[in-house]
Short mmCIF file of C-alpha atoms in Angstrom, two decimals:
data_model
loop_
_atom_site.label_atom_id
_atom_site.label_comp_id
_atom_site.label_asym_id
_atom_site.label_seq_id
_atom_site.Cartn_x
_atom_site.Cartn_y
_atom_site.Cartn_z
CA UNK J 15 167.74 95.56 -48.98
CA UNK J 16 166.25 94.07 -45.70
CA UNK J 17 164.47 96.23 -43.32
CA UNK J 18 166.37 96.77 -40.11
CA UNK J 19 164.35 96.27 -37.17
CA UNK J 20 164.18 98.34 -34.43
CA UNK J 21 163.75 97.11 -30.24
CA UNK J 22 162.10 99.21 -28.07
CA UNK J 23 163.62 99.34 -24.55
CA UNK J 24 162.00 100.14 -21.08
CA UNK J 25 163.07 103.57 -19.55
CA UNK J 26 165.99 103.12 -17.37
CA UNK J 27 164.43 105.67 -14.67
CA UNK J 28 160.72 105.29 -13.59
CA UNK J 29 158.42 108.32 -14.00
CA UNK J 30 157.89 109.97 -10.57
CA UNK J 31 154.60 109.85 -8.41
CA UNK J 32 153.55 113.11 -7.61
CA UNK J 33 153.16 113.94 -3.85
CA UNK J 34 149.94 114.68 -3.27
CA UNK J 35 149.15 111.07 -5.14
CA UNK J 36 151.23 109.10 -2.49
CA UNK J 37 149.68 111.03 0.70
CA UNK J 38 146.13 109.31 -1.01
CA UNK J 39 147.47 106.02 -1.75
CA UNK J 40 148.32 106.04 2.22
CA UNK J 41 145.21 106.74 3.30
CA UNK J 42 143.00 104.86 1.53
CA UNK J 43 145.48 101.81 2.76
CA UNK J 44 144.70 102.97 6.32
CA UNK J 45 140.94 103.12 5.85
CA UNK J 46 140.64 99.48 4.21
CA UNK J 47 142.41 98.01 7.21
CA UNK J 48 140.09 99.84 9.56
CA UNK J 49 137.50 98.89 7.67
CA UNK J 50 138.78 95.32 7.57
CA UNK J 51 139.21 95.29 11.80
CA UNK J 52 136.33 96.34 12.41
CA UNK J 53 134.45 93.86 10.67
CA UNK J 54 136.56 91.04 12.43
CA UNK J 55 135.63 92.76 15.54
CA UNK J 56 131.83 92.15 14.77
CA UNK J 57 131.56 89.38 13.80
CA UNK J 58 134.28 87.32 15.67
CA UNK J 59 133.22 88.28 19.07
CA UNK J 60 129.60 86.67 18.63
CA UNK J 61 131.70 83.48 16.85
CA UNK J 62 134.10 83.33 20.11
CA UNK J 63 131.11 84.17 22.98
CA UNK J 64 128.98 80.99 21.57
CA UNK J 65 132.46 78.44 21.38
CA UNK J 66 133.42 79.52 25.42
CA UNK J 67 129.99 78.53 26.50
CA UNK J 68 128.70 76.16 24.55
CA UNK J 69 130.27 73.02 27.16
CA UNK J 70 127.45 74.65 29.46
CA UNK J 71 124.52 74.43 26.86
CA UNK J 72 122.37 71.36 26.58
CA UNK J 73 122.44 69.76 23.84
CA UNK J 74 119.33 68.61 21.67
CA UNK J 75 118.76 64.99 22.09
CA UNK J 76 117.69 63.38 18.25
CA UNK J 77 115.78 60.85 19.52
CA UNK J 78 112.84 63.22 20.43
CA UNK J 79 111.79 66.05 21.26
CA UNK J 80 111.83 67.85 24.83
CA UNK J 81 114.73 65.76 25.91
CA UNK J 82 118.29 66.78 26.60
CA UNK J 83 121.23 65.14 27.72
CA UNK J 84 123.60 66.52 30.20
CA UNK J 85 127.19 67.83 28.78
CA UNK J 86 129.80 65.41 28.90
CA UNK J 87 131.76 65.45 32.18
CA UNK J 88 135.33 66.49 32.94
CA UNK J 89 137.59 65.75 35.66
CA UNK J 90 137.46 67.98 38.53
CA UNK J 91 140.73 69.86 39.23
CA UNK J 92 142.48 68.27 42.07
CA UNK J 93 143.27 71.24 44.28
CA UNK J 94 146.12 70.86 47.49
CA UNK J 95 145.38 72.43 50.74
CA UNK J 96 147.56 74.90 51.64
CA UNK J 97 149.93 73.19 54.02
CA UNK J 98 149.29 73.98 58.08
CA UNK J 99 151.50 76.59 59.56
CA UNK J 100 152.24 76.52 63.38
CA UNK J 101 151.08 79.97 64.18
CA UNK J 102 147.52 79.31 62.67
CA UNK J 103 144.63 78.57 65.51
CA UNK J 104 142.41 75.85 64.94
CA UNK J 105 138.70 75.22 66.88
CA UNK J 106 139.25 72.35 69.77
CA UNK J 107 137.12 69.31 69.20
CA UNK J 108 134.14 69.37 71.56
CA UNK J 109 134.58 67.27 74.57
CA UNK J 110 132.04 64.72 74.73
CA UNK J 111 131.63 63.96 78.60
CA UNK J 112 130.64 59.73 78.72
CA UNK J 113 127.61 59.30 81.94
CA UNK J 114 129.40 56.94 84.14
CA UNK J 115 127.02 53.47 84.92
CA UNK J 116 125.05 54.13 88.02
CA UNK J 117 125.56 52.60 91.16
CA UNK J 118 123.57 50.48 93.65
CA UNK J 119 120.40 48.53 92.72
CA UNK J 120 116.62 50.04 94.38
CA UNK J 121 114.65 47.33 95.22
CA UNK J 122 111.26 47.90 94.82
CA UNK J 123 107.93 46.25 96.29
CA UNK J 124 104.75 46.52 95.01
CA UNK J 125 101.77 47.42 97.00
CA UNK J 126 98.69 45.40 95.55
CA UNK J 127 95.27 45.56 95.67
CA UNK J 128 92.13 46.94 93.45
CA UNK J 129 92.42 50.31 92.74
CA UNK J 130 95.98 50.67 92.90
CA UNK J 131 98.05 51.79 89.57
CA UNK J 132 101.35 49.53 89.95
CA UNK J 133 102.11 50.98 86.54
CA UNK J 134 102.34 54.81 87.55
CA UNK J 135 103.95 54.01 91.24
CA UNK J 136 106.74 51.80 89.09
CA UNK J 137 107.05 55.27 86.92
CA UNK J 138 107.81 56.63 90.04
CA UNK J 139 110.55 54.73 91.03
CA UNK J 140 112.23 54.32 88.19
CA UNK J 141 112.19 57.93 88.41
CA UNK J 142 113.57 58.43 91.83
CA UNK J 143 116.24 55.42 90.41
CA UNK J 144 117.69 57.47 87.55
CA UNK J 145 117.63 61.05 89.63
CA UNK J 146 119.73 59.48 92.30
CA UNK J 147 122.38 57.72 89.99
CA UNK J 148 121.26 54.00 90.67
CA UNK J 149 122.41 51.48 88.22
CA UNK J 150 118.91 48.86 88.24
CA UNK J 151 115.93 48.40 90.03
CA UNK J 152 114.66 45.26 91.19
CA UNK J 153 111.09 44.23 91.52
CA UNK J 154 109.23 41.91 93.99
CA UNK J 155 107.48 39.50 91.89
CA UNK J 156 107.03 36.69 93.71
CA UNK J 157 106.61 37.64 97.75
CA UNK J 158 106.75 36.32 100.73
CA UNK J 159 103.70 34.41 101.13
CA UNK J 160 103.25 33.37 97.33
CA UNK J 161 101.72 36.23 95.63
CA UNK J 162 102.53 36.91 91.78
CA UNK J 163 102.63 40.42 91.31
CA UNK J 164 102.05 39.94 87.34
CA UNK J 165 99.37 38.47 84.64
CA UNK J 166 100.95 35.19 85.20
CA UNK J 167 99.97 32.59 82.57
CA UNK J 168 100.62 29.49 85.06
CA UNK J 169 97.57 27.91 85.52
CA UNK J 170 98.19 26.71 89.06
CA UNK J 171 98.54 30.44 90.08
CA UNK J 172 95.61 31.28 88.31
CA UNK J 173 93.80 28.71 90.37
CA UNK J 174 95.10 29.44 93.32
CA UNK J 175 94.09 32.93 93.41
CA UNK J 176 98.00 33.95 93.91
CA UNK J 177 97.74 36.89 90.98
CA UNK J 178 96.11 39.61 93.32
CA UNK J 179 94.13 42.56 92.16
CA UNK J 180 96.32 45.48 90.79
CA UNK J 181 99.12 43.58 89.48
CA UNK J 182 101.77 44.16 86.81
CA UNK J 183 98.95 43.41 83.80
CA UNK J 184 102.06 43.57 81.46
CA UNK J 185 105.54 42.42 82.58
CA UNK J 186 107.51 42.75 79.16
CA UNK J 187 106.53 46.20 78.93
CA UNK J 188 107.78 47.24 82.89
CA UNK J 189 110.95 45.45 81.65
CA UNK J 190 111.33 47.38 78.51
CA UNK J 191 110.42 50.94 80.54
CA UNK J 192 113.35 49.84 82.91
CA UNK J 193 115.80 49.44 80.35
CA UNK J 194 114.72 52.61 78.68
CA UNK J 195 115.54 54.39 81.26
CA UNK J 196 119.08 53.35 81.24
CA UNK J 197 118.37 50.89 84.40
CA UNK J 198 118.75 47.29 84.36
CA UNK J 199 116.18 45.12 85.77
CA UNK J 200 116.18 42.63 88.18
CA UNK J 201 113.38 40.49 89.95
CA UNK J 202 113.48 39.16 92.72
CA UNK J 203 111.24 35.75 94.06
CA UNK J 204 110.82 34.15 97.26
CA UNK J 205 111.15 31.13 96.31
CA UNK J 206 109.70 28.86 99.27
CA UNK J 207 107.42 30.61 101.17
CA UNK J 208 104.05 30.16 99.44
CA UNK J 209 101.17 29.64 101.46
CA UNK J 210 98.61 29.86 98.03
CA UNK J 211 99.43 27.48 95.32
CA UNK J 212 100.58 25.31 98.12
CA UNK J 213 97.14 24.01 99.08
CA UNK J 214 97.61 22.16 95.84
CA UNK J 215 99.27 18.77 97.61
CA UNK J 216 100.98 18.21 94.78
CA UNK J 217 103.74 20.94 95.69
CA UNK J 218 103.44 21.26 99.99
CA UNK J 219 104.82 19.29 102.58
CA UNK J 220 102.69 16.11 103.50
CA UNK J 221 102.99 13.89 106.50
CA UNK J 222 105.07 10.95 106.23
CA UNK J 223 103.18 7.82 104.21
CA UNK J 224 99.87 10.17 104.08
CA UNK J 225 98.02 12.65 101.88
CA UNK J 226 97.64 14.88 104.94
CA UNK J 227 99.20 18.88 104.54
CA UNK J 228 101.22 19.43 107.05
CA UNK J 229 100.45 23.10 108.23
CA UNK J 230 102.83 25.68 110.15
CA UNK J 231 100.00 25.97 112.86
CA UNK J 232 96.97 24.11 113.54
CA UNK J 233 94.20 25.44 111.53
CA UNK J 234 92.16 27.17 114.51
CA UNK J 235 95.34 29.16 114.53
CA UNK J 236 95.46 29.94 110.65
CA UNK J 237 98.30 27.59 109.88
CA UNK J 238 99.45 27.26 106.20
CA UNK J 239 100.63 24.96 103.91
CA UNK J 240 104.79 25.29 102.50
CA UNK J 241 106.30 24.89 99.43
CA UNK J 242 107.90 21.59 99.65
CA UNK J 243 111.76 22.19 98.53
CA UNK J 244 111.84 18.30 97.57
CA UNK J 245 108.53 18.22 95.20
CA UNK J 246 109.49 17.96 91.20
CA UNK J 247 105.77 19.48 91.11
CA UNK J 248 107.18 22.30 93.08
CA UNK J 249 110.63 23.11 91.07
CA UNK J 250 108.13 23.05 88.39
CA UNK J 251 106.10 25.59 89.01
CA UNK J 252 108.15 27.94 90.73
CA UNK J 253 110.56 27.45 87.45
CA UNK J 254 107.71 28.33 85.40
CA UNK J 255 107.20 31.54 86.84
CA UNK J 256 110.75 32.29 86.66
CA UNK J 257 110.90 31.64 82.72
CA UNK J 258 108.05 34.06 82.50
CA UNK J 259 110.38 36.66 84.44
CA UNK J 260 113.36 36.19 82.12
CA UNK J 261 111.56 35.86 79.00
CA UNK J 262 109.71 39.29 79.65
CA UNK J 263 113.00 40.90 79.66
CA UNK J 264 114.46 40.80 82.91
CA UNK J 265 118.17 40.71 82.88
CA UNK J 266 118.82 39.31 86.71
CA UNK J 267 116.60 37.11 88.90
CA UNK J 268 117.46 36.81 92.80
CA UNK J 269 115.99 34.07 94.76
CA UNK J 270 115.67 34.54 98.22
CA UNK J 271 114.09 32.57 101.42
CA UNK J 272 115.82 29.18 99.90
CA UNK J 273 115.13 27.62 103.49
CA UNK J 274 113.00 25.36 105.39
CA UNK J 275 110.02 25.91 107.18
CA UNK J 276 110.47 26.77 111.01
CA UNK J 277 109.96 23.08 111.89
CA UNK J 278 108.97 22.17 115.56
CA UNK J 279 110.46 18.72 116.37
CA UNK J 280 107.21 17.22 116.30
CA UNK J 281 106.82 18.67 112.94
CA UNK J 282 110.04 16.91 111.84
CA UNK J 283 108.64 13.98 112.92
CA UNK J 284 105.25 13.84 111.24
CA UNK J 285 106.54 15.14 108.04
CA UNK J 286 109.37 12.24 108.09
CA UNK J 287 113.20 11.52 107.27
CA UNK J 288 113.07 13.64 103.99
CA UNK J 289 113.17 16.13 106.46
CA UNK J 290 115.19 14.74 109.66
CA UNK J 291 117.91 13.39 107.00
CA UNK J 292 121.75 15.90 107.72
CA UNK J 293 121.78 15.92 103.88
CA UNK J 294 118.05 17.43 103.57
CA UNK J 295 120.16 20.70 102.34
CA UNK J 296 120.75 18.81 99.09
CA UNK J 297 117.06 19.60 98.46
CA UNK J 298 117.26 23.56 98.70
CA UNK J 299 120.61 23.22 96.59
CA UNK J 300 118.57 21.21 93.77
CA UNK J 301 115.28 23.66 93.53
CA UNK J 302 117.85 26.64 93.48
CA UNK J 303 119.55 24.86 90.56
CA UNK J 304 116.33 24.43 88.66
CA UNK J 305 115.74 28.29 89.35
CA UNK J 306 119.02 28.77 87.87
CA UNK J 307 118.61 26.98 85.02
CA UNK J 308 114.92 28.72 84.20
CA UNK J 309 115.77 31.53 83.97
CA UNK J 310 118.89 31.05 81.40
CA UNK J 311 122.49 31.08 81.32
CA UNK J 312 122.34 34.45 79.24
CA UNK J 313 120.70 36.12 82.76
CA UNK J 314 122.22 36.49 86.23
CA UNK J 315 120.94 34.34 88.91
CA UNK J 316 122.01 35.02 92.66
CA UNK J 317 120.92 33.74 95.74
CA UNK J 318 119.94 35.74 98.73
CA UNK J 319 120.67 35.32 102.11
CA UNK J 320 119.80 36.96 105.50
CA UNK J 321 122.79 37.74 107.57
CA UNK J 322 121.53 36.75 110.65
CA UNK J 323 121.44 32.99 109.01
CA UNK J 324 125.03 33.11 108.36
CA UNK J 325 125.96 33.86 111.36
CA UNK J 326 123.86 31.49 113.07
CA UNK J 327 125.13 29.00 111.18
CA UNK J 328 121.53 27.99 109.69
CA UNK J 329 121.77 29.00 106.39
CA UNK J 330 121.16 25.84 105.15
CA UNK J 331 121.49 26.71 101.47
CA UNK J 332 124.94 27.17 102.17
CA UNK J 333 126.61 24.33 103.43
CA UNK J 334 127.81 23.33 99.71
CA UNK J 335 128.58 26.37 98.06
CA UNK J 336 130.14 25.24 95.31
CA UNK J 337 126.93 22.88 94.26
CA UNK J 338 125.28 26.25 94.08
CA UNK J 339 124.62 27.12 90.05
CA UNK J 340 125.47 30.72 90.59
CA UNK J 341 128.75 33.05 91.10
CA UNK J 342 126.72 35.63 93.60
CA UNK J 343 125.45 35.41 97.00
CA UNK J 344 123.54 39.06 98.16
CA UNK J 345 123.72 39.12 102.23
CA UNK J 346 120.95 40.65 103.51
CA UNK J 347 121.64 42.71 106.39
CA UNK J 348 119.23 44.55 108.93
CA UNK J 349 120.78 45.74 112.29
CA UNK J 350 116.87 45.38 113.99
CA UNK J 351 117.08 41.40 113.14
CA UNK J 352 120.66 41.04 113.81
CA UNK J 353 119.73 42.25 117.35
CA UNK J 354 122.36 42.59 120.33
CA UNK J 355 123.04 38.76 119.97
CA UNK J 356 122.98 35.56 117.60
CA UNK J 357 122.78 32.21 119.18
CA UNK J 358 123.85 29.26 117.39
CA UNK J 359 122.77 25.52 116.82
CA UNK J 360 125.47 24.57 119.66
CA UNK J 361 124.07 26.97 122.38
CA UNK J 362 126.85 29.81 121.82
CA UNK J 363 125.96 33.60 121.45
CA UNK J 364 127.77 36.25 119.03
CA UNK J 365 127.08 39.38 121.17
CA UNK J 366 126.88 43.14 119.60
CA UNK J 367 125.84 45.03 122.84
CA UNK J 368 128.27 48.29 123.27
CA UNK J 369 128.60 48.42 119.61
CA UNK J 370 127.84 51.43 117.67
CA UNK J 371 126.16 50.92 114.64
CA UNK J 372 129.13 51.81 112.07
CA UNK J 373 131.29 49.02 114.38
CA UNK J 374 128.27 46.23 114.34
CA UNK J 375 127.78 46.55 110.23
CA UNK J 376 131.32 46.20 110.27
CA UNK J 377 131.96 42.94 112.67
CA UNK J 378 129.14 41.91 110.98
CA UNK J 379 130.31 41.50 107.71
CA UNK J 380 133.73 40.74 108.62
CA UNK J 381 132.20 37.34 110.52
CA UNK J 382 130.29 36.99 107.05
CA UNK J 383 133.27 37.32 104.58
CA UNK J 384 135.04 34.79 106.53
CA UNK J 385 132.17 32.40 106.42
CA UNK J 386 131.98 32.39 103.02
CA UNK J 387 135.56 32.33 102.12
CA UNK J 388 136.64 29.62 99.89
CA UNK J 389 133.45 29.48 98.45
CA UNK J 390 133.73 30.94 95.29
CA UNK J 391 131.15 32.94 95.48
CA UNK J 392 130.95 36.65 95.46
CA UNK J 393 129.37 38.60 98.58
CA UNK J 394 127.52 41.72 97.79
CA UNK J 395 125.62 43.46 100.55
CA UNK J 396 121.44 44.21 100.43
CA UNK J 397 121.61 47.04 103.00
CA UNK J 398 118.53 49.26 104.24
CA UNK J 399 120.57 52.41 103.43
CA UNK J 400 122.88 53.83 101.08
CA UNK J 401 125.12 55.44 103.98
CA UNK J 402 125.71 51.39 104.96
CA UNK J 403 126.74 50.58 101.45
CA UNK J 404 129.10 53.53 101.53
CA UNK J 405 130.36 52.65 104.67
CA UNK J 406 131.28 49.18 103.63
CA UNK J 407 132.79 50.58 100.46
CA UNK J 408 135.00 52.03 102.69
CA UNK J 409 136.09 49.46 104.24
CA UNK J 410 136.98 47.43 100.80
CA UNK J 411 133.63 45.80 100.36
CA UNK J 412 132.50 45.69 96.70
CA UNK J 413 129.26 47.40 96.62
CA UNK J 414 129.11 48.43 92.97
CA UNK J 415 125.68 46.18 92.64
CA UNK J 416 124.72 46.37 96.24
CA UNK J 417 120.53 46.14 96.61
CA UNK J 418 119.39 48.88 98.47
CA UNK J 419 115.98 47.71 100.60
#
């Protein structure tokens, strides 16, 4: 008989916790995840801290020791400005007030001799220039009479003694203090009256076939020697010193007495037909022309004139304008040498008498402007005072580089 075997089953119904064994189940749950928390807390904070800043740390460099190398860089955030509203105030740009150029050029003549400082009196002027709103001064540097008021390096000057005692030792350097000073600088040279370097006979008037110097005067009476307006020797020299001016810095040259001596008509006929001849102006047109050229098309050349010689009808220099190589002619104008009347080559008289003084400038220049119309060339007054170049402004005149004497 086989043996029956028997299965045991699993209860249907589990056997219930007891109470007081669930309550500790629950809390020793709670405790391990507190426990577990705060561990995380621990140690992930230090783990998180050194991730955040470690773009900021340097970084050791393996290829030795003591260097680092910088953190890689990132692109700056592009940030927008908040856009402008209408009621929001913004701080006016400063207004930035532009000097006007000055006005008027102050001529300026140099008193020489030993002793004398031409440096510190030219300080001086160029001071009273800029405090009274001039716009350049010009300097006498060749006067009346031949005297080079500079360290000339022309030999001929040097020779003749023209370079007196107390002159200008360094030209570029007045020309550069000048411009410094917001001026511009001129120069002015009288360009045929030399009674020095003109002993040389290689540069003066001479009588007709003959090495003799004609003089203005016998010499009992101290007569000089003249510049001789036809002599290539002459143009030469006179040239030369102009160069010097232009090269040192000076941005204008004016040459003034362009004229003849006062020749007697026995003078005119012991110095000859160079002389006698109706074209002899050609000659003062030519050595102005050489002047012009010296001193360089980059600089302003003018020619000066006395206003009495206008009028008069013996400015010489002007009886071909156009032939002149420059676009200014300065009138020089002095109501003591203008006198009460001007008599002319034909034996007529321009009379002034009853005039006041604001009337004569004006007549004056009026007969002036029409003598030089059609010329092409621009007048601009040399006056003694400012109040005349005002005046004339008033009446229309351009005065903007008027000389002031």
């Amino acid at each position: 008989m086989k043996r029956r075997k028997i299965k045991k089953s699993k209860p249907m119904f589990k056997k219930r916790r007891s109470p007081a064994k669930t309550v500790l189940n629950v809390l020793l749950i709670a405790a391990l995840l507190a426990g577990i928390a705060f561990l995380g807390y621990s140690v992930g904070k230090p783990i998180v801290q050194f991730l955040r800043d470690r773009p900021n740390r340097e970084v050791s460099n393996p290829d030795g020791p003591g260097i680092t190398t910088a953190p890689p860089e990132t692109e700056p955030a592009i940030t927008t400005a908040p856009p402008e509203t209408s009621g929001a105030e913004t701080e006016p740009e400063p207004i930035v007030e532009e000097k006007s150029p000055g006005k008027g050029i102050l001529y300026v003549s140099i008193p020489a001799g030993s002793g004398f400082d031409a440096g510190a009196y030219i300080d001086q002027r160029i001071e009273q220039a800029v405090q009274n709103g001039y716009g350049g001064i010009e300097l006498d540097l060749v006067s009346v009479g031949g005297k080079i008021l500079f360290n000339t390096a022309n030999e001929l000057a040097v020779r003749s003694s023209a370079v007196p005692a107390g002159a200008i030792p360094d030209l570029k350097a007045i020309a550069d203090k000048i411009t410094a000073a917001g001026l511009i600088p001129y120069a002015r040279v009288s360009a045929l009256t030399d009674h020095l370097a003109s002993w040389d006979k290689s540069i003066c008037y001479l009588f007709e076939n003959s090495t003799s110097t004609w003089l203005d005067e016998s010499v009992s009476n101290g007569g000089k020697p003249w510049i001789s307006a036809f002599s290539q020797a002459a143009r030469d020299y006179v040239s030369l010193t102009v160069k010097e001016i232009s090269d040192a810095g000076f941005e204008g040259v004016i040459a003034a007495e362009l004229e003849f001596p006062p020749f007697r008509n026995s003078d005119l006929n012991y110095v000859g037909q160079i002389v006698k001849s109706a074209d002899r102006y050609k000659g003062l047109i030519e050595f102005s022309n050489c002047l012009a050229d010296a001193a360089g098309q980059e600089k302003t050349y003018a020619v000066e004139v006395d206003a009495e010689d206008i009028l008069s009808g013996r400015a010489e220099i002007l009886k071909d304008p156009a032939a002149l190589n420059c676009s200014v002619i300065y009138v020089r104008y002095s109501s003591a040498a203008v006198g009460t009347r001007i008599s002319k080559p034909d034996g007529s008289e321009i009379s002034y008498e009853g005039l006041s003084e604001a009337d004569k400038l004006n007549v004056v220049f009026k007969t002036v402007t029409e003598a030089l119309a059609g010329s092409g060339k621009k007048m601009i007054p040399a006056v003694a005072e400012r109040s005349e170049a005002e005046a004339l402004e008033a009446l229309g005149y351009d005065v903007e580089n008027y000389i002031e004497y």
